[in-house]
Short mmCIF file of C-alpha atoms and ligand atoms in Angstrom, two decimals:
data_model
loop_
_atom_site.label_atom_id
_atom_site.label_comp_id
_atom_site.label_asym_id
_atom_site.label_seq_id
_atom_site.Cartn_x
_atom_site.Cartn_y
_atom_site.Cartn_z
CA MET A 1 87.05 80.00 88.00
CA ALA A 2 89.24 80.67 90.98
CA ASN A 3 88.23 83.57 93.23
CA LYS A 4 90.37 85.76 95.41
CA ALA A 5 90.17 85.41 99.17
CA GLU A 6 87.31 87.37 100.73
CA GLY A 7 88.22 90.93 101.68
CA THR A 8 91.35 91.04 99.50
CA GLU A 9 92.02 92.96 96.36
CA ASP A 10 94.24 92.64 93.29
CA LEU A 11 96.24 95.81 92.72
CA TYR A 12 96.93 96.56 89.06
CA GLY A 13 96.55 99.37 86.54
CA ALA A 14 95.43 102.71 87.97
CA ARG A 15 95.03 101.32 91.50
CA MET A 16 98.58 99.97 91.50
CA ARG A 17 99.86 103.29 90.17
CA ALA A 18 98.01 105.04 93.01
CA TRP A 19 99.62 102.74 95.61
CA GLU A 20 103.05 103.36 94.07
CA ARG A 21 102.37 107.10 94.04
CA MET A 22 101.36 107.00 97.70
CA GLN A 23 104.66 105.31 98.54
CA ALA A 24 106.59 107.90 96.52
CA VAL A 25 104.78 110.74 98.32
CA ALA A 26 105.54 109.02 101.63
CA ARG A 27 109.23 108.82 100.80
CA GLU A 28 109.33 112.51 99.80
CA THR A 29 107.39 113.59 102.87
CA PHE A 30 109.35 111.57 105.42
CA ALA A 31 112.86 112.07 104.00
CA PRO A 32 113.40 115.63 105.33
CA TYR A 33 112.60 114.29 108.80
CA GLY A 34 115.28 111.61 108.46
CA PHE A 35 113.16 108.47 108.07
CA ASP A 36 114.60 105.39 106.32
CA ALA A 37 112.51 102.58 104.84
CA ILE A 38 112.13 99.20 106.52
CA GLU A 39 110.36 96.01 105.51
CA THR A 40 109.62 93.36 108.09
CA PRO A 41 108.20 89.88 107.39
CA ALA A 42 104.46 89.58 106.70
CA MET A 43 104.30 86.96 109.43
CA GLU A 44 105.69 87.05 112.94
CA GLN A 45 105.53 84.87 116.00
CA VAL A 46 102.19 85.36 117.72
CA SER A 47 104.05 86.43 120.85
CA THR A 48 105.34 89.55 119.07
CA PHE A 49 101.76 90.75 118.68
CA VAL A 50 100.53 89.47 122.03
CA HIS A 51 103.33 91.27 123.92
CA GLY A 52 102.94 94.43 121.92
CA ILE A 53 99.31 94.85 120.99
CA GLY A 54 97.90 93.18 124.09
CA GLU A 55 96.15 89.87 124.75
CA SER A 56 92.82 91.55 125.47
CA THR A 57 92.53 93.57 122.26
CA ASP A 58 90.07 92.66 119.52
CA VAL A 59 92.93 92.61 117.05
CA VAL A 60 94.75 89.84 118.92
CA ARG A 61 91.72 87.96 120.26
CA LYS A 62 89.55 87.92 117.18
CA GLU A 63 91.16 89.35 114.08
CA MET A 64 94.63 87.90 113.77
CA PHE A 65 95.10 85.38 110.94
CA ARG A 66 97.09 82.49 112.34
CA VAL A 67 99.49 80.55 110.10
CA PHE A 68 100.22 76.84 110.30
CA SER A 69 101.87 74.59 107.75
CA GLY A 70 99.73 71.63 106.69
CA ALA A 71 101.98 69.25 108.62
CA LEU A 72 101.72 71.31 111.79
CA LEU A 73 97.96 71.55 111.43
CA GLU A 74 97.74 67.74 111.30
CA ARG A 75 99.72 67.56 114.53
CA ILE A 76 97.43 70.13 116.14
CA PHE A 77 94.36 68.09 115.13
CA GLU A 78 95.93 64.91 116.45
CA ALA A 79 96.88 66.54 119.73
CA GLY A 80 93.45 68.17 119.93
CA GLY A 81 94.91 71.65 120.28
CA GLU A 82 97.87 73.95 120.13
CA GLN A 83 99.30 72.93 123.49
CA GLY A 84 102.86 71.76 123.17
CA LEU A 85 103.62 74.04 120.24
CA LYS A 86 106.83 76.00 120.56
CA PRO A 87 106.58 79.81 120.34
CA LYS A 88 108.35 79.66 116.97
CA GLN A 89 105.57 77.43 115.64
CA ARG A 90 102.84 79.87 116.58
CA LEU A 91 102.76 82.35 113.73
CA ALA A 92 100.37 85.06 112.58
CA MET A 93 100.07 87.44 109.65
CA ARG A 94 100.83 90.95 110.89
CA PRO A 95 97.65 92.90 111.73
CA GLU A 96 99.62 96.14 112.07
CA GLY A 97 103.16 97.38 111.55
CA THR A 98 104.46 98.71 114.85
CA ALA A 99 105.00 95.49 116.81
CA GLY A 100 107.07 93.93 113.97
CA VAL A 101 109.21 97.04 113.46
CA VAL A 102 109.93 97.28 117.18
CA ARG A 103 110.71 93.54 117.29
CA ALA A 104 113.14 94.04 114.37
CA ALA A 105 114.78 97.03 116.08
CA VAL A 106 115.32 95.05 119.28
CA GLU A 107 116.44 91.84 117.54
CA ASN A 108 118.89 93.63 115.22
CA ASN A 109 120.17 95.91 117.96
CA PHE A 110 119.37 99.17 116.32
CA VAL A 111 117.34 100.44 119.24
CA PRO A 112 119.10 103.59 120.38
CA GLN A 113 120.78 103.55 123.75
CA GLY A 114 121.65 107.14 124.24
CA GLY A 115 122.44 107.30 120.53
CA ALA A 116 120.60 108.93 117.66
CA PRO A 117 116.91 108.09 117.50
CA VAL A 118 115.82 105.45 115.00
CA LYS A 119 113.34 106.69 112.42
CA LEU A 120 111.75 104.17 110.09
CA TRP A 121 108.87 104.11 107.64
CA TYR A 122 107.10 101.27 105.90
CA ALA A 123 104.48 100.64 103.23
CA GLU A 124 103.10 97.14 103.63
CA PRO A 125 99.99 94.98 103.50
CA MET A 126 98.34 94.18 106.84
CA PHE A 127 95.93 91.35 107.59
CA ARG A 128 92.89 91.36 109.87
CA GLY A 129 90.00 88.91 109.97
CA GLU A 130 87.31 91.58 109.94
CA ARG A 131 83.92 91.51 108.21
CA PRO A 132 84.77 92.96 104.80
CA GLN A 133 82.90 96.09 103.76
CA LYS A 134 83.62 99.38 102.03
CA GLY A 135 86.94 100.68 103.37
CA ARG A 136 87.40 97.60 105.57
CA LEU A 137 89.38 94.75 104.07
CA ARG A 138 91.09 91.64 105.32
CA GLN A 139 94.26 92.49 103.47
CA PHE A 140 94.75 96.24 103.36
CA HIS A 141 97.76 98.51 102.94
CA GLN A 142 99.31 100.90 105.39
CA VAL A 143 102.01 103.51 105.20
CA GLY A 144 103.45 104.20 108.62
CA ILE A 145 106.35 105.66 110.56
CA GLU A 146 108.00 104.55 113.79
CA TRP A 147 110.32 106.83 115.73
CA LEU A 148 112.23 105.29 118.62
CA GLY A 149 114.25 107.10 121.26
CA ALA A 150 112.48 110.48 121.34
CA PRO A 151 110.63 111.19 124.60
CA ASP A 152 110.34 114.93 123.91
CA PRO A 153 106.77 116.22 123.28
CA ALA A 154 108.16 117.96 120.17
CA ALA A 155 108.40 114.46 118.64
CA ASP A 156 104.67 113.87 119.25
CA ALA A 157 103.88 117.19 117.59
CA GLU A 158 106.27 116.53 114.69
CA CYS A 159 104.72 113.12 114.09
CA ILE A 160 101.30 114.74 113.78
CA ILE A 161 102.72 117.48 111.57
CA ILE A 162 104.28 114.85 109.26
CA LEU A 163 100.95 113.02 109.10
CA MET A 164 98.97 116.14 108.19
CA ASP A 165 101.62 117.13 105.65
CA PHE A 166 101.38 113.66 104.09
CA TYR A 167 97.60 114.00 103.60
CA LYS A 168 98.06 117.42 102.05
CA ARG A 169 100.68 116.16 99.61
CA LEU A 170 98.40 113.28 98.65
CA GLY A 171 95.81 115.87 97.63
CA LEU A 172 93.42 116.02 100.59
CA ALA A 173 92.28 119.52 101.51
CA PRO A 174 93.40 120.27 105.10
CA GLU A 175 89.98 121.81 105.83
CA HIS A 176 88.36 118.44 105.09
CA LEU A 177 90.43 116.64 107.71
CA HIS A 178 89.45 116.24 111.31
CA LEU A 179 92.33 115.60 113.68
CA ALA A 180 91.44 114.39 117.17
CA ILE A 181 94.04 114.13 119.92
CA ASN A 182 94.06 112.87 123.48
CA SER A 183 96.48 111.73 126.16
CA MET A 184 96.01 108.26 127.64
CA GLY A 185 98.50 108.72 130.48
CA ASP A 186 101.36 106.40 131.26
CA ALA A 187 102.35 103.57 133.57
CA ALA A 188 102.17 105.99 136.52
CA CYS A 189 98.61 107.23 136.03
CA ARG A 190 96.87 104.91 133.58
CA PRO A 191 96.29 101.93 135.95
CA ALA A 192 94.35 104.10 138.41
CA TYR A 193 92.37 105.67 135.57
CA ARG A 194 91.64 102.27 134.07
CA GLU A 195 90.36 101.12 137.44
CA LYS A 196 88.06 104.17 137.66
CA VAL A 197 86.59 103.38 134.25
CA ARG A 198 86.20 99.72 135.20
CA GLN A 199 84.33 100.74 138.33
CA PHE A 200 82.18 103.16 136.31
CA ILE A 201 81.17 100.39 133.90
CA LEU A 202 80.40 98.01 136.76
CA ASP A 203 78.26 100.73 138.39
CA HIS A 204 76.34 101.13 135.11
CA ALA A 205 76.47 97.46 134.09
CA ASP A 206 72.70 97.10 133.73
CA GLU A 207 72.63 99.96 131.21
CA MET A 208 75.41 98.58 129.02
CA CYS A 209 75.79 95.82 126.45
CA ASP A 210 77.23 92.37 127.21
CA GLU A 211 80.43 93.19 125.38
CA CYS A 212 81.05 96.30 127.49
CA ARG A 213 80.42 94.34 130.68
CA GLU A 214 83.05 91.91 129.47
CA ARG A 215 85.33 94.83 128.54
CA ALA A 216 85.14 96.14 132.12
CA GLU A 217 87.37 93.28 133.18
CA ILE A 218 89.70 92.93 130.22
CA ASN A 219 89.96 96.32 128.52
CA PRO A 220 87.61 98.88 130.11
CA LEU A 221 88.82 101.86 128.05
CA ARG A 222 87.48 100.20 124.89
CA ALA A 223 83.94 100.87 126.16
CA PHE A 224 84.41 104.44 124.87
CA ASP A 225 84.54 102.91 121.39
CA CYS A 226 81.46 100.69 121.68
CA LYS A 227 79.35 100.59 118.52
CA ASN A 228 76.20 100.56 120.67
CA ASP A 229 74.76 104.12 120.83
CA HIS A 230 73.36 103.59 124.28
CA CYS A 231 76.73 102.51 125.68
CA ARG A 232 78.33 105.56 124.13
CA GLU A 233 75.69 107.75 125.77
CA VAL A 234 76.38 106.17 129.17
CA MET A 235 80.13 106.53 128.66
CA LYS A 236 79.71 110.29 128.22
CA ALA A 237 79.54 110.50 132.01
CA ALA A 238 82.58 108.23 132.53
CA PRO A 239 85.81 109.60 134.03
CA LEU A 240 87.95 111.18 131.31
CA ALA A 241 91.62 110.51 130.70
CA HIS A 242 92.73 114.13 130.69
CA ASP A 243 91.23 114.71 134.14
CA ASN A 244 93.23 111.78 135.45
CA LEU A 245 96.72 112.45 134.13
CA CYS A 246 99.67 112.59 136.49
CA GLU A 247 101.60 115.85 136.53
CA ALA A 248 104.27 114.65 134.09
CA CYS A 249 101.70 113.40 131.56
CA ALA A 250 99.62 116.57 131.87
CA GLU A 251 102.71 118.69 131.22
CA HIS A 252 103.73 116.51 128.25
CA TYR A 253 100.24 116.82 126.75
CA ALA A 254 100.22 120.60 127.28
CA GLN A 255 103.52 120.90 125.44
CA VAL A 256 102.35 118.75 122.53
CA LYS A 257 99.39 121.11 122.12
CA ARG A 258 101.67 124.15 122.40
CA TYR A 259 103.87 122.84 119.55
CA LEU A 260 100.85 122.01 117.40
CA ASP A 261 99.48 125.52 117.96
CA GLU A 262 102.84 126.99 117.04
CA ALA A 263 102.89 124.93 113.81
CA GLY A 264 99.37 126.08 112.97
CA VAL A 265 97.89 122.56 113.07
CA THR A 266 94.14 122.52 113.71
CA TYR A 267 93.01 119.77 116.09
CA GLU A 268 90.22 118.90 118.42
CA GLU A 269 90.77 117.41 121.83
CA ASP A 270 88.70 114.27 122.22
CA PRO A 271 88.97 112.95 125.78
CA THR A 272 87.16 109.77 124.73
CA LEU A 273 89.69 108.90 122.03
CA VAL A 274 91.24 105.59 123.01
CA ARG A 275 93.05 103.57 120.41
CA GLY A 276 92.44 99.85 120.07
CA LEU A 277 95.94 98.64 120.84
CA ASP A 278 97.23 98.34 124.40
CA TYR A 279 100.69 99.71 123.72
CA TYR A 280 99.75 103.39 123.52
CA THR A 281 100.87 105.79 126.26
CA ARG A 282 100.32 109.53 126.53
CA THR A 283 99.58 111.12 123.13
CA VAL A 284 97.13 109.39 120.79
CA PHE A 285 95.62 110.84 117.63
CA GLU A 286 93.28 109.89 114.85
CA VAL A 287 92.26 111.55 111.59
CA GLU A 288 88.89 111.38 109.86
CA TYR A 289 87.96 112.66 106.45
CA ALA A 290 85.38 115.16 107.72
CA ALA A 291 83.67 115.55 104.34
CA ASP A 292 82.62 111.87 104.60
CA PRO A 293 83.12 110.44 108.10
CA ALA A 294 81.46 107.18 106.98
CA ILE A 295 84.83 106.26 105.45
CA GLY A 296 86.14 105.76 108.99
CA ALA A 297 89.57 106.75 110.29
CA ILE A 298 92.06 107.45 107.51
CA GLY A 299 94.99 107.29 109.90
CA GLY A 300 96.03 107.33 113.49
CA GLY A 301 98.82 106.71 115.89
CA GLY A 302 100.38 107.64 119.16
CA ARG A 303 103.16 107.25 121.64
CA TYR A 304 104.18 103.80 122.89
CA ASP A 305 106.82 104.32 125.55
CA GLY A 306 106.51 100.80 126.98
CA LEU A 307 106.55 98.79 123.76
CA VAL A 308 110.29 98.33 123.18
CA GLU A 309 110.59 96.84 126.66
CA LEU A 310 107.58 94.57 126.03
CA GLU A 311 109.36 93.29 122.92
CA GLY A 312 112.45 92.49 124.99
CA GLY A 313 114.55 95.65 124.53
CA LYS A 314 115.85 98.24 126.98
CA PRO A 315 113.23 100.84 127.99
CA THR A 316 113.01 103.16 124.97
CA PRO A 317 110.25 105.61 124.10
CA GLY A 318 108.54 105.38 120.73
CA ILE A 319 105.92 107.11 118.66
CA GLY A 320 104.38 106.52 115.24
CA PHE A 321 101.34 106.50 112.99
CA ALA A 322 99.76 104.44 110.22
CA VAL A 323 97.64 105.56 107.28
CA GLY A 324 95.32 103.22 105.36
CA PHE A 325 95.73 103.27 101.56
CA GLU A 326 92.23 101.97 100.74
CA ARG A 327 90.52 104.63 102.88
CA ILE A 328 92.76 107.36 101.50
CA MET A 329 91.57 106.29 98.04
CA LEU A 330 87.92 106.67 99.13
CA ALA A 331 88.66 110.14 100.51
CA LEU A 332 90.58 111.17 97.40
CA GLU A 333 87.71 109.94 95.23
CA ALA A 334 85.29 112.10 97.23
CA GLU A 335 87.75 114.96 96.82
CA GLY A 336 87.93 114.40 93.04
CA VAL A 337 91.67 113.77 93.14
CA ASP A 338 93.22 111.15 90.87
CA LEU A 339 96.30 109.87 92.69
CA ALA A 340 97.10 107.35 89.94
CA GLY A 341 97.63 109.97 87.24
CA GLU A 342 97.66 109.17 83.54
CA GLU A 343 98.71 105.79 82.24
CA PRO A 344 102.29 106.29 81.07
CA GLY A 345 102.77 106.82 77.33
CA CYS A 346 105.64 105.38 75.31
CA VAL A 347 107.58 105.49 72.06
CA TYR A 348 106.74 102.84 69.46
CA VAL A 349 109.29 101.50 67.02
CA ALA A 350 107.72 100.31 63.74
CA GLY A 351 109.42 98.44 60.89
CA THR A 352 108.09 98.86 57.36
CA GLU A 353 109.08 95.32 56.36
CA ALA A 354 109.31 92.03 58.19
CA ASP A 355 112.99 91.47 57.38
CA LEU A 356 113.86 94.73 59.19
CA ARG A 357 112.93 93.10 62.51
CA PRO A 358 116.61 92.98 63.67
CA ASN A 359 116.87 96.75 63.05
CA VAL A 360 113.69 97.33 65.05
CA PHE A 361 115.20 95.15 67.78
CA SER A 362 118.42 97.19 68.03
CA THR A 363 116.62 100.56 67.85
CA THR A 364 114.18 99.49 70.58
CA LEU A 365 117.07 98.30 72.74
CA ALA A 366 118.99 101.57 72.31
CA LEU A 367 115.94 103.66 73.31
CA ARG A 368 115.18 101.48 76.32
CA ARG A 369 118.81 101.64 77.43
CA ALA A 370 118.49 105.41 77.28
CA GLY A 371 115.64 105.04 79.79
CA ILE A 372 112.79 105.66 77.34
CA ARG A 373 109.65 103.50 77.71
CA THR A 374 109.56 101.84 74.29
CA GLU A 375 107.26 99.32 72.60
CA ALA A 376 107.48 97.38 69.34
CA ASP A 377 105.59 94.66 67.50
CA TYR A 378 106.10 91.03 68.49
CA GLN A 379 103.41 89.53 66.29
CA GLY A 380 104.53 90.23 62.72
CA ARG A 381 101.96 93.00 62.14
CA SER A 382 101.73 95.15 58.99
CA LEU A 383 102.90 98.77 59.22
CA LYS A 384 99.28 99.99 59.41
CA ALA A 385 98.55 97.53 62.21
CA GLN A 386 101.75 98.62 64.00
CA PHE A 387 100.54 102.25 63.96
CA LYS A 388 97.20 101.11 65.39
CA GLN A 389 99.10 99.21 68.06
CA ALA A 390 101.17 102.32 68.80
CA ASP A 391 97.93 104.22 69.54
CA LYS A 392 96.80 101.42 71.85
CA HIS A 393 100.09 101.80 73.71
CA ARG A 394 99.39 105.55 73.96
CA ALA A 395 102.59 106.26 72.03
CA SER A 396 103.10 109.95 71.36
CA LEU A 397 105.95 109.21 68.97
CA CYS A 398 106.62 106.43 66.50
CA VAL A 399 110.10 105.68 65.21
CA VAL A 400 109.78 104.25 61.70
CA ILE A 401 112.55 102.06 60.28
CA GLY A 402 112.49 101.31 56.54
CA PRO A 403 115.09 100.22 53.98
CA ASP A 404 115.92 103.87 53.13
CA GLU A 405 116.52 104.71 56.78
CA VAL A 406 118.71 101.64 57.23
CA ALA A 407 120.74 102.51 54.11
CA ALA A 408 121.18 106.14 55.20
CA GLY A 409 121.83 105.38 58.88
CA THR A 410 118.80 107.43 59.96
CA ALA A 411 115.38 106.97 61.55
CA THR A 412 112.07 108.69 60.90
CA ILE A 413 110.22 110.10 63.88
CA ARG A 414 106.47 110.34 63.39
CA ASP A 415 104.41 112.54 65.71
CA MET A 416 101.33 110.40 66.39
CA ARG A 417 99.06 113.43 66.94
CA THR A 418 100.01 115.57 63.92
CA HIS A 419 101.38 112.69 61.78
CA GLU A 420 104.29 115.02 60.97
CA GLN A 421 107.50 113.12 60.17
CA THR A 422 111.13 114.18 60.59
CA SER A 423 114.37 112.37 59.87
CA VAL A 424 117.28 112.12 62.35
CA ALA A 425 120.64 110.39 62.33
CA ALA A 426 120.35 106.99 64.07
CA SER A 427 123.20 108.00 66.42
CA GLY A 428 121.22 110.99 67.70
CA LEU A 429 117.84 109.24 67.88
CA ALA A 430 117.61 108.69 71.63
CA ALA A 431 118.63 112.28 72.41
CA ARG A 432 116.12 113.69 69.89
CA VAL A 433 113.30 111.47 71.21
CA GLN A 434 114.07 112.60 74.77
CA GLU A 435 113.93 116.23 73.62
CA LEU A 436 110.57 115.72 71.91
CA LEU A 437 109.10 113.89 74.91
CA ALA A 438 110.19 116.67 77.23
P1 LIG B 501 94.77 101.12 113.13
O1 LIG B 501 96.04 100.40 113.34
O2 LIG B 501 93.55 100.26 113.34
O3 LIG B 501 94.67 102.44 113.79
O4 LIG B 501 94.74 101.42 111.57
C1 LIG B 501 95.43 102.51 110.99
C2 LIG B 501 94.74 102.87 109.72
O5 LIG B 501 94.70 101.75 108.84
C3 LIG B 501 93.29 103.24 109.91
O6 LIG B 501 93.18 104.61 110.20
C4 LIG B 501 92.69 102.91 108.57
O7 LIG B 501 92.94 103.96 107.66
C5 LIG B 501 93.47 101.72 108.14
N1 LIG B 501 92.77 100.45 108.42
C6 LIG B 501 92.69 99.77 109.59
N2 LIG B 501 92.00 98.64 109.44
C7 LIG B 501 91.63 98.56 108.15
C8 LIG B 501 90.90 97.60 107.35
N3 LIG B 501 90.43 96.48 107.88
N4 LIG B 501 90.73 97.87 106.04
C9 LIG B 501 91.22 99.00 105.49
N5 LIG B 501 91.91 99.92 106.18
C10 LIG B 501 92.12 99.72 107.48
#
């Protein structure tokens, strides 16, 4: 028997309906804010992620699934490495959505230059070579938004408001959500802050793990995120981002908080919140399902004012978030909310005799063309077996076609719960069925 790849999941039945429902809720939630859907390729040139996410991040260094055709792989083996490969031959499955969307915006010239901001949303699988566990997969699904061209702190606040609204519409109680926010500064103040943290780690090197010592040089801010409790304890005394913001960043952050207060959004400032990708500037945020924090973050995002330029476009501010479907499902389960909803019912068309099959065919076709989910028998079943089949299909109504109905130009509608039967003219069947279903 063939097995699926580790850390992946087949989506079907209720789980597929839940994923579809999440996308529908996303569309409804984002539409009033002017977001249009986008789909970018599942694989991109490695450079798109390296430029955007950052060479030193775990995502790029350790978790990205690289893609080579068999022929290319042979060449790499023969050459003893990837040297000599052209950038277009170095591909990876996308580990997150932002870098690809920004690449698409730059490449297709829809990055705003003094024009209206670009607002896009996506619902796509992402791929990361992590150790699979509950709520952590190698192929998982994200819904996200990207908003380019809006430097105003109101955009940061609105992004967070959209995110919290999305959770609420999915069925998560706002009081069970924990929203943490922070400002990571910008190109003016972050380098000096980064250096302070680097120096702090070096000063405490003997108290910290090997990985944090390594982080000091490549990505010191990540030490705040270390899984090692002792490192986290040491980092409590480290210099904090919000004490090291330049005046412009401090003012931006203050305004974001002012807007959130005005909108009645509850948040907690977490000066140690640093997000794993290098492209973030100023506002960052993350949401946990407080009723079960073991689920991990159910969403997060932030501002990335330098990213468009890193992807080869003109300097353009950007902000966005991503929400993980699989973790939302864990939170909704804990909440007792069924996002999938009931399996859809249908109408079943039954023929009393085998030679009425063409009549069943045309009736079924007419109902389906009227937009009604309709089933029929394709195995030559008896009438009794067709009724049984109708129950299996969760049909609330059965349309019965017999010789009398054919002769009179009518159809019999049987209510599958009460077994009550009524006769209607064949020409008015679809309308009557629609009425009964409503
Ligand atoms: P990130 O880009 O890491 O901030 O991810 C955004 C959201 O995607 C997280 O808040 C999670 O809900 C979800 N997520 C990230 N990585 C995984 C994973 N490996 N498996 C399932 N969900 C994930």
